[in-house]
Coordinates of C-alpha atoms in Angstrom, one line a residue:
Chain E
M1 CA 17.7 23.2 -14.4
F2 CA 14.2 22.9 -13.1
E3 CA 11.5 25.1 -14.5
T4 CA 7.8 25.5 -15.1
R5 CA 6.3 27.6 -17.9
G6 CA 2.7 28.8 -17.8
L7 CA 1.8 26.0 -15.5
R8 CA -2.0 25.7 -14.9
S9 CA -3.5 23.1 -12.6
G10 CA -6.1 22.5 -9.9
Y11 CA -8.8 20.1 -8.8
D12 CA -11.7 19.0 -11.1
N13 CA -13.1 22.3 -12.4
L14 CA -11.3 24.6 -9.9
E15 CA -8.2 26.2 -11.4
V16 CA -5.7 27.0 -8.6
L17 CA -2.5 27.6 -10.6
R18 CA -3.1 30.2 -13.2
G19 CA 0.1 30.2 -15.1
V20 CA 3.2 29.6 -12.9
D21 CA 6.6 30.5 -14.3
L22 CA 9.5 29.6 -12.1
S23 CA 13.0 28.6 -12.8
L24 CA 15.6 27.1 -10.4
A25 CA 19.3 27.0 -11.2
E26 CA 21.4 24.0 -10.3
G27 CA 22.2 23.9 -6.6
E28 CA 19.9 26.8 -5.8
L29 CA 17.7 26.8 -2.6
V30 CA 14.5 28.7 -3.3
A31 CA 11.9 29.4 -0.7
L32 CA 8.3 29.9 -1.8
L33 CA 6.1 31.9 0.4
G34 CA 2.4 32.7 0.1
A35 CA -0.8 33.0 2.0
N36 CA -3.0 29.9 2.7
G37 CA -4.8 29.1 -0.6
A38 CA -2.2 30.8 -2.8
G39 CA -1.5 27.5 -4.5
K40 CA 1.8 26.5 -3.0
T41 CA 0.9 22.9 -2.2
T42 CA -1.0 22.6 -5.5
L43 CA 2.2 23.7 -7.3
L44 CA 4.2 21.0 -5.5
R45 CA 1.6 18.4 -6.1
T46 CA 1.5 19.3 -9.8
V47 CA 5.3 19.2 -10.4
S48 CA 5.6 15.9 -8.6
G49 CA 2.8 14.3 -10.7
L50 CA 0.2 13.9 -8.0
L51 CA -2.0 16.3 -10.0
R52 CA -2.2 16.4 -13.8
P53 CA -1.5 19.9 -15.1
F54 CA -4.3 21.6 -17.2
G55 CA -1.6 23.2 -19.3
G56 CA 1.9 24.5 -19.4
T57 CA 5.2 22.6 -19.0
V58 CA 7.4 21.3 -16.3
R59 CA 11.0 20.6 -17.2
L60 CA 13.7 18.8 -15.2
D61 CA 17.2 18.9 -16.7
G62 CA 15.6 19.7 -20.1
R63 CA 13.3 16.7 -19.9
D64 CA 9.5 17.4 -20.0
I65 CA 8.1 15.7 -16.9
G66 CA 4.7 17.5 -17.0
G67 CA 1.8 15.0 -16.8
L68 CA 3.9 12.0 -15.9
P69 CA 2.5 10.0 -13.0
A70 CA 4.1 10.6 -9.6
E71 CA 6.1 7.3 -9.6
K72 CA 7.7 8.2 -12.9
V73 CA 8.5 11.7 -11.8
A74 CA 10.2 10.3 -8.7
A75 CA 12.3 8.0 -11.0
A76 CA 13.1 11.1 -13.1
G77 CA 14.8 12.7 -10.1
L78 CA 12.3 14.8 -8.3
A79 CA 11.6 14.0 -4.7
H80 CA 8.5 15.6 -3.0
V81 CA 8.4 15.5 0.7
P82 CA 4.7 16.0 1.3
E83 CA 2.9 18.1 3.9
N84 CA 2.3 16.2 7.1
R85 CA 5.3 13.9 6.4
L86 CA 3.3 10.8 5.6
V87 CA 5.9 8.3 6.9
F88 CA 4.9 4.6 6.7
P89 CA 3.8 4.2 10.3
S90 CA 4.0 0.4 10.8
L91 CA 7.4 0.1 9.1
T92 CA 10.6 0.7 10.9
V93 CA 12.8 3.8 10.3
T94 CA 15.3 1.6 8.5
D95 CA 12.5 0.2 6.2
N96 CA 11.2 3.7 5.5
L97 CA 14.7 4.8 4.5
A98 CA 15.2 1.6 2.4
L99 CA 12.0 2.1 0.5
G100 CA 13.1 5.7 -0.2
A101 CA 15.8 4.1 -2.4
W102 CA 13.1 2.2 -4.4
T103 CA 14.2 3.8 -7.6
R104 CA 17.9 3.3 -7.1
P105 CA 18.4 0.2 -4.9
R106 CA 22.2 -0.1 -5.5
T107 CA 23.2 2.9 -3.3
R108 CA 20.8 1.9 -0.5
A109 CA 23.1 0.9 2.3
E110 CA 25.6 3.7 1.7
D111 CA 22.8 6.3 1.6
I112 CA 21.2 5.1 4.8
E113 CA 24.5 5.9 6.5
R114 CA 24.6 9.4 4.9
M115 CA 21.1 10.1 6.1
L116 CA 22.0 9.1 9.6
D117 CA 24.9 11.5 9.5
L118 CA 22.5 14.2 8.3
F119 CA 19.9 13.4 11.0
P120 CA 21.8 11.7 13.9
R121 CA 18.6 11.5 16.0
L122 CA 17.3 8.9 13.6
R123 CA 20.2 6.5 14.4
Q124 CA 18.7 5.6 17.8
R125 CA 15.3 5.0 16.3
L126 CA 16.3 2.7 13.4
G127 CA 14.4 -0.4 14.6
Q128 CA 11.3 1.6 15.8
P129 CA 8.1 1.8 13.8
A130 CA 7.9 5.2 12.2
G131 CA 4.5 5.8 13.7
T132 CA 6.0 5.9 17.2
L133 CA 8.4 8.8 16.4
S134 CA 7.9 12.4 17.5
G135 CA 6.6 14.8 14.9
G136 CA 10.1 16.3 14.4
E137 CA 11.7 12.9 14.0
Q138 CA 9.0 11.9 11.4
Q139 CA 9.8 15.1 9.5
M140 CA 13.5 14.2 9.5
L141 CA 12.6 10.7 8.3
A142 CA 10.4 12.0 5.6
I143 CA 13.1 14.3 4.3
A144 CA 15.7 11.5 4.5
R145 CA 13.4 9.1 2.7
G146 CA 13.0 11.6 -0.1
L147 CA 16.9 12.1 -0.3
M148 CA 17.4 8.3 -0.4
A149 CA 16.5 8.4 -4.1
R150 CA 19.4 10.8 -4.7
P151 CA 17.1 13.3 -6.4
K152 CA 18.2 16.2 -8.5
V153 CA 15.4 18.4 -7.2
L154 CA 14.0 18.2 -3.7
V155 CA 10.6 19.9 -3.0
L156 CA 9.6 20.3 0.6
D157 CA 6.1 21.2 1.7
E158 CA 6.1 23.0 5.1
P159 CA 8.8 21.0 6.9
S160 CA 8.4 23.1 10.0
L161 CA 4.7 22.7 10.4
G162 CA 3.7 22.0 14.0
L163 CA 7.2 21.5 15.3
A164 CA 9.0 22.9 18.2
P165 CA 11.5 25.7 17.5
K166 CA 14.5 23.5 18.5
V167 CA 13.5 20.8 16.0
V168 CA 12.8 23.4 13.3
G169 CA 16.4 24.6 13.9
D170 CA 17.8 21.1 13.4
I171 CA 15.9 20.6 10.2
F172 CA 16.9 23.9 8.8
A173 CA 20.5 23.2 9.8
A174 CA 20.3 20.0 7.7
L175 CA 18.8 21.9 4.8
A176 CA 21.7 24.4 5.0
R177 CA 24.1 21.4 4.8
L178 CA 22.3 20.2 1.7
R179 CA 22.6 23.6 0.0
H180 CA 24.4 23.5 -3.3
E181 CA 24.4 19.7 -3.2
L182 CA 21.1 19.6 -4.9
T183 CA 18.4 22.0 -6.0
I184 CA 15.7 22.6 -3.4
L185 CA 12.3 24.2 -3.6
L186 CA 11.0 24.9 -0.1
V187 CA 7.5 25.9 0.7
E188 CA 7.5 27.4 4.2
Q189 CA 5.1 29.4 6.4
N190 CA 8.0 30.1 8.7
A191 CA 9.4 32.9 6.6
R192 CA 12.1 34.0 9.0
A193 CA 13.7 30.5 9.0
A194 CA 13.3 30.3 5.2
F195 CA 14.9 33.7 4.6
K196 CA 18.0 32.5 6.5
V197 CA 18.7 29.5 4.3
A198 CA 17.3 30.6 0.9
D199 CA 19.3 31.9 -2.1
R200 CA 16.2 33.3 -3.5
V201 CA 12.6 33.9 -2.4
L202 CA 9.5 33.7 -4.5
V203 CA 6.1 34.9 -3.4
M204 CA 2.9 33.3 -4.7
D205 CA -0.5 34.8 -4.7
R206 CA -3.7 33.5 -6.2
G207 CA -2.0 31.0 -8.4
K208 CA 0.8 33.1 -9.7
I209 CA 4.3 34.0 -8.7
V210 CA 4.0 37.7 -7.9
M211 CA 7.5 38.6 -6.5
S212 CA 11.0 37.2 -6.7
G213 CA 14.3 38.3 -5.2
T214 CA 17.1 37.6 -2.8
P215 CA 16.1 37.4 0.9
E216 CA 17.8 40.7 1.5
E217 CA 15.9 42.5 -1.2
L218 CA 12.5 41.1 -0.1
A219 CA 13.2 41.6 3.6
D220 CA 13.3 45.3 2.8
D221 CA 10.0 45.3 1.0
A222 CA 7.4 46.9 3.2
Q223 CA 4.6 44.5 2.0
I224 CA 6.7 41.4 2.6
K225 CA 7.6 42.6 6.1
Q226 CA 4.0 43.3 6.8
A227 CA 2.7 40.0 5.5
Y228 CA 5.3 37.4 6.3
L229 CA 7.9 38.7 8.7
G230 CA 6.0 40.7 11.2
G231 CA 7.7 43.5 13.0
G232 CA 11.3 43.7 14.2
F233 CA 12.9 41.4 11.6
Chain V
M1 CA -13.8 -35.4 24.9
A2 CA -13.0 -37.5 21.9
D3 CA -15.9 -35.9 20.2
L4 CA -14.7 -32.4 21.0
L5 CA -11.2 -33.1 19.7
Q6 CA -12.6 -34.7 16.6
F7 CA -14.7 -31.6 15.8
V8 CA -11.7 -29.3 16.5
V9 CA -9.4 -31.3 14.2
A10 CA -12.0 -31.3 11.4
G11 CA -12.5 -27.6 12.0
L12 CA -8.8 -26.8 11.9
A13 CA -8.5 -28.3 8.4
Q14 CA -11.6 -26.5 7.1
G15 CA -10.4 -23.3 8.8
G16 CA -7.1 -23.6 7.1
A17 CA -8.9 -23.4 3.7
Y18 CA -10.9 -20.4 4.9
A19 CA -7.7 -18.8 6.1
L20 CA -6.1 -19.1 2.7
I21 CA -9.1 -17.5 1.0
A22 CA -9.2 -14.8 3.7
I23 CA -5.6 -14.0 3.0
G24 CA -6.6 -13.3 -0.6
F25 CA -9.2 -10.8 0.5
V26 CA -6.8 -9.0 2.8
S27 CA -4.0 -8.9 0.2
I28 CA -6.2 -7.1 -2.3
F29 CA -8.3 -5.0 0.1
A30 CA -5.2 -3.6 1.9
V31 CA -3.6 -2.3 -1.2
S32 CA -6.5 -0.9 -3.2
G33 CA -9.7 -1.0 -1.0
V34 CA -11.2 -3.5 -3.5
I35 CA -13.4 -6.3 -2.1
N36 CA -12.8 -9.1 -4.5
L37 CA -16.0 -11.2 -4.5
A38 CA -14.4 -13.5 -7.2
Q39 CA -12.0 -14.8 -4.5
G40 CA -14.0 -18.0 -3.9
E41 CA -14.1 -18.6 -7.7
F42 CA -10.3 -18.7 -7.7
A43 CA -10.6 -21.7 -5.4
A44 CA -13.3 -23.4 -7.5
L45 CA -11.4 -22.8 -10.7
A46 CA -8.2 -24.1 -9.3
G47 CA -9.8 -27.3 -8.0
L48 CA -11.4 -28.0 -11.4
C49 CA -8.1 -27.2 -13.3
A50 CA -6.2 -29.5 -11.1
I51 CA -8.8 -32.3 -11.6
S52 CA -8.5 -31.9 -15.4
A53 CA -4.7 -31.7 -15.3
A54 CA -4.6 -34.9 -13.1
G55 CA -7.1 -36.5 -15.4
A56 CA -4.8 -35.8 -18.3
G57 CA -2.2 -37.9 -16.5
L58 CA -0.2 -35.3 -14.6
P59 CA 1.0 -36.3 -11.1
L60 CA -0.5 -34.4 -8.2
L61 CA 2.2 -31.8 -7.6
P62 CA 2.5 -30.7 -11.3
A63 CA -1.3 -30.7 -11.5
L64 CA -1.4 -28.4 -8.4
L65 CA 1.3 -26.1 -10.0
V66 CA -0.7 -25.9 -13.3
A67 CA -3.9 -25.0 -11.4
V68 CA -2.0 -22.3 -9.3
A69 CA -0.4 -20.8 -12.4
V70 CA -3.8 -20.7 -14.4
V71 CA -5.6 -19.1 -11.5
A72 CA -2.8 -16.6 -10.8
A73 CA -2.9 -15.6 -14.5
V74 CA -6.7 -15.3 -14.4
A75 CA -6.5 -13.1 -11.3
I76 CA -3.9 -10.9 -12.9
A77 CA -6.0 -10.7 -16.0
I78 CA -9.0 -9.6 -13.9
E79 CA -7.0 -6.8 -12.4
R80 CA -5.9 -5.5 -15.7
L81 CA -9.2 -5.9 -17.5
A82 CA -11.8 -5.2 -14.9
I83 CA -10.2 -3.3 -12.0
R84 CA -7.5 -1.0 -13.5
P85 CA -9.6 0.7 -16.1
V86 CA -12.0 2.0 -13.5
R87 CA -11.1 5.6 -12.9
R88 CA -12.5 6.2 -9.4
M89 CA -12.6 2.9 -7.6
T90 CA -14.6 2.8 -4.4
T91 CA -15.2 -0.3 -2.3
L92 CA -18.8 -0.3 -3.3
T93 CA -18.0 -0.1 -7.0
S94 CA -15.5 -2.9 -6.6
I95 CA -18.1 -5.2 -4.9
I96 CA -20.5 -4.7 -7.8
L97 CA -17.8 -5.1 -10.4
T98 CA -16.2 -8.3 -8.9
L99 CA -19.7 -9.8 -8.4
G100 CA -20.0 -9.5 -12.2
V101 CA -16.6 -11.1 -12.7
S102 CA -17.5 -13.9 -10.3
T103 CA -20.7 -14.6 -12.2
A104 CA -18.8 -14.7 -15.5
L105 CA -16.2 -17.0 -14.1
K106 CA -19.0 -19.3 -12.8
A107 CA -20.6 -19.4 -16.2
V108 CA -17.3 -20.3 -17.8
M109 CA -16.7 -23.1 -15.3
L110 CA -20.2 -24.4 -15.9
L111 CA -19.6 -24.5 -19.6
I112 CA -16.3 -26.3 -19.4
W113 CA -16.8 -28.7 -16.5
G114 CA -20.6 -29.0 -16.4
P115 CA -22.9 -28.8 -13.4
Q116 CA -21.8 -31.9 -11.5
G117 CA -19.1 -31.9 -8.8
H118 CA -15.7 -33.5 -9.3
T119 CA -13.2 -34.8 -6.8
L120 CA -9.5 -34.7 -7.1
R121 CA -7.8 -37.9 -6.0
A122 CA -6.6 -37.8 -2.5
F123 CA -3.0 -36.7 -1.7
P124 CA -0.7 -39.6 -0.6
G125 CA -0.6 -40.7 3.0
S126 CA -2.8 -42.8 5.2
D127 CA -5.4 -41.7 7.7
L128 CA -4.4 -42.0 11.3
T129 CA -6.0 -42.3 14.7
V130 CA -4.5 -40.5 17.6
A131 CA -6.1 -40.8 21.0
G132 CA -9.4 -41.9 19.5
V133 CA -9.5 -39.0 17.1
S134 CA -9.3 -40.0 13.5
I135 CA -7.4 -37.6 11.3
R136 CA -7.6 -37.8 7.5
A137 CA -4.3 -37.5 5.7
Q138 CA -5.9 -34.9 3.4
E139 CA -6.7 -32.8 6.5
L140 CA -3.1 -32.8 7.4
W141 CA -2.3 -31.7 3.8
I142 CA -4.7 -28.8 4.1
L143 CA -3.1 -27.7 7.3
A144 CA 0.4 -28.0 5.9
A145 CA -0.6 -26.0 2.8
C146 CA -2.1 -23.3 5.0
A147 CA 1.0 -23.2 7.2
L148 CA 3.3 -23.1 4.2
V149 CA 1.4 -20.6 2.0
G150 CA 0.2 -18.5 4.9
G151 CA 3.7 -18.5 6.3
A152 CA 5.2 -17.5 3.0
V153 CA 2.8 -14.6 2.5
W154 CA 3.5 -13.4 6.0
W155 CA 7.2 -13.6 5.4
F156 CA 6.8 -11.7 2.2
Y157 CA 5.0 -8.9 3.9
E158 CA 7.2 -8.8 7.0
R159 CA 10.6 -9.6 5.7
T160 CA 11.1 -8.6 2.1
L161 CA 11.4 -5.1 0.7
H162 CA 8.8 -5.8 -2.0
G163 CA 6.4 -6.9 0.7
K164 CA 7.1 -3.8 2.7
A165 CA 6.5 -1.7 -0.4
L166 CA 3.0 -3.2 -0.7
R167 CA 2.4 -2.3 3.0
A168 CA 3.7 1.2 2.2
C169 CA 1.1 1.5 -0.6
S170 CA -1.6 0.3 1.9
E171 CA -0.6 2.7 4.6
Q172 CA 0.3 5.9 2.7
P173 CA -0.5 5.5 -1.0
V174 CA 0.5 9.1 -1.8
A175 CA 3.9 8.9 -0.1
A176 CA 4.4 5.5 -1.8
R177 CA 3.9 7.0 -5.2
L178 CA 6.2 9.9 -4.3
I179 CA 9.1 7.6 -3.7
G180 CA 8.5 5.8 -7.0
I181 CA 6.3 2.8 -6.0
S182 CA 3.6 2.2 -8.6
L183 CA 0.2 1.6 -7.2
T184 CA -1.0 -0.1 -10.3
K185 CA 1.9 -2.6 -10.1
A186 CA 1.1 -3.1 -6.4
S187 CA -2.5 -3.8 -7.2
L188 CA -1.5 -6.3 -9.8
V189 CA 0.9 -8.1 -7.4
S190 CA -1.9 -8.2 -4.7
F191 CA -4.2 -9.9 -7.2
G192 CA -1.5 -12.4 -8.0
I193 CA -1.1 -13.2 -4.3
A194 CA -4.8 -13.6 -3.9
G195 CA -4.9 -15.9 -7.0
V196 CA -2.2 -18.1 -5.5
T197 CA -3.6 -18.4 -2.0
G198 CA -7.1 -19.0 -3.4
A199 CA -5.9 -21.6 -5.8
V200 CA -4.0 -23.6 -3.2
A201 CA -7.1 -23.6 -1.0
G202 CA -9.2 -24.9 -3.9
V203 CA -6.8 -27.7 -4.8
V204 CA -6.0 -29.1 -1.4
T205 CA -9.6 -29.1 -0.3
S206 CA -10.9 -30.7 -3.5
P207 CA -10.3 -34.4 -2.4
I208 CA -12.5 -33.8 0.6
Y209 CA -15.0 -31.2 -0.2
S210 CA -15.1 -31.7 -4.0
S211 CA -15.0 -29.0 -6.7
S212 CA -17.8 -27.6 -8.8
W213 CA -18.6 -24.4 -10.6
E214 CA -20.7 -23.2 -7.6
I215 CA -18.6 -23.9 -4.6
G216 CA -16.9 -20.5 -4.9
L217 CA -19.9 -18.7 -3.4
T218 CA -19.8 -20.5 0.0
L219 CA -16.0 -20.6 0.1
G220 CA -15.7 -17.0 -0.8
L221 CA -18.3 -15.9 1.7
K222 CA -16.6 -17.9 4.5
G223 CA -13.3 -16.5 3.5
F224 CA -14.7 -13.0 3.6
V225 CA -16.2 -13.6 7.1
A226 CA -12.8 -14.9 8.2
A227 CA -11.0 -11.9 6.8
T228 CA -13.5 -9.6 8.5
L229 CA -12.9 -11.4 11.8
G230 CA -9.3 -10.4 11.4
G231 CA -10.1 -6.8 10.5
L232 CA -9.7 -7.1 6.7
L233 CA -6.2 -5.6 6.9
S234 CA -4.0 -8.2 8.6
V235 CA -2.7 -11.5 7.2
R236 CA -2.3 -12.8 10.7
G237 CA -5.8 -11.8 11.6
A238 CA -7.1 -13.5 8.4
I239 CA -5.4 -16.8 9.4
L240 CA -6.7 -16.7 12.9
G241 CA -10.1 -15.7 11.7
G242 CA -10.2 -18.6 9.2
I243 CA -9.1 -21.2 11.8
L244 CA -11.6 -19.8 14.4
L245 CA -14.5 -19.9 11.9
G246 CA -13.6 -23.4 10.8
V247 CA -13.5 -24.7 14.4
L248 CA -16.7 -22.9 15.3
E249 CA -18.6 -24.3 12.3
N250 CA -17.6 -27.8 13.2
L251 CA -18.5 -27.5 16.9
V252 CA -21.9 -26.1 16.0
A253 CA -22.4 -28.8 13.3
G254 CA -21.4 -31.5 15.8
Y255 CA -23.1 -30.4 19.0
V256 CA -26.1 -28.5 17.7
A257 CA -27.2 -29.4 14.2
T258 CA -25.4 -30.2 11.0
G259 CA -27.8 -28.1 9.1
L260 CA -26.7 -25.0 11.0
R261 CA -23.1 -25.3 9.8
D262 CA -23.4 -22.7 7.0
A263 CA -25.4 -20.3 9.2
V264 CA -22.5 -20.0 11.6
A265 CA -20.4 -17.8 9.3
F266 CA -23.3 -15.3 8.9
V267 CA -24.2 -15.2 12.5
V268 CA -20.5 -14.5 13.3
L269 CA -20.4 -11.8 10.6
I270 CA -23.4 -10.0 12.0
A271 CA -22.1 -10.3 15.5
I272 CA -18.7 -8.9 14.5
L273 CA -20.1 -6.0 12.5
L274 CA -22.3 -5.1 15.5
A275 CA -19.8 -5.5 18.2
R276 CA -16.3 -5.1 16.8
P277 CA -16.4 -3.8 13.3
G278 CA -12.6 -3.4 13.3
G279 CA -12.1 -7.1 13.8
L280 CA -11.2 -9.2 16.8
V281 CA -7.5 -8.7 16.6
K282 CA -6.4 -5.6 18.5
H283 CA -6.0 -2.8 16.2
T284 CA -2.6 -1.3 15.7
E285 CA -1.4 0.9 12.9
A286 CA 0.0 -2.1 11.2
R287 CA -1.7 -3.1 8.0
V288 CA -1.3 -6.3 6.0

């Protein structure tokens, strides 16, 4: 449903992705782990069109979207919720959500309601500028804004970054509710949380996918335990 | 007292024109970080186009609309031909680039309309005197145009989804692209807005200040100072900056020396850059 083949990408002369092959089935939630600098964010930036691939293909529903500019990729049905949330600070929560439906304005009102069901905390904040929200609320808003486009694939970059455990719990609960409704690729440092919601886990190292398996399989792997889960998982 | 009021009234009208030019600077800069030095030429070109259209027998309103349409089209063409092809645009690059565009526009205007100044016939209405202060009808037209166009631009950014999309591009360009908003289209629209506001300023001021190929330089610089007063990112700031500059210029010209009028803008610019580089308006996260 969503796949990359031999995807190579990076910045100027620096190649970060050195041939990434991944494939997500429809409705699958896949967590992507890896150390800092492994290329996770670069991978997301490349599939969403913020970076031009050096080579390889990106296919969404059989359509080649590799090399399309970001706004076209968004219209093709891939929503990228970027690292650090990047909400529009002076615009209200309602406006942020409304703009999320830029590519499909007809379902805007109905989808804002759906998002408020998914993240009830946003309901009390509707008229507030997004810049005044807490970090957790901004993350919820960023995810909701991405979902407003009714994407086929949602890619999330570190949604738990810098957030309190309670809020991380709320966000992962929302992701669990979205499971099987759409295809999700989740980059996450918080491996424990990611293992609980993921159907499958991929591990990335130095620009390649080096391991793949169900959370149960990988949780038994000594290396994974050591590197990502710590003791006592 | 009557003197003071007289200077303020004249200043308000002139400031209204600066405000419209300043809105053009803000509209473009907020979206793409481009400083468009051809902004003043938009006003000059519009004034000259309106004069030619009126000379060809068109009534004032259609002549104004023709001028606005021509200048908006020129602005959009500039964006496509000179701004968009640049792969890594920086503010400095944009200044050099639009300086070139401005020079080219001036040359074209000089070729078509010649070196002498032209004046559009005054808009209808008679001058009035209120409490010893004489107000020219044209000054009221300028203020009305500023209120109408400035208000419309403000409404566009604050109340419409398309305006909010432009603000989104200005605040978080990456996130804007990720939800499907095209930055290239946003930049095109911002040039269109700048073309319209600059053109209106050029047409309504033409009956008083006259139009020629070279007025764009002063008008553009004054508009730029006004926009800087407002912090370069706020439409409201640009309007206030324009009015403030216009009034200040007329007070200095009236009480100190007429010859100092054009120096005011630059003294103000230097003072602002030294004391409050972020503009006079209190800085919030809001842009545009």
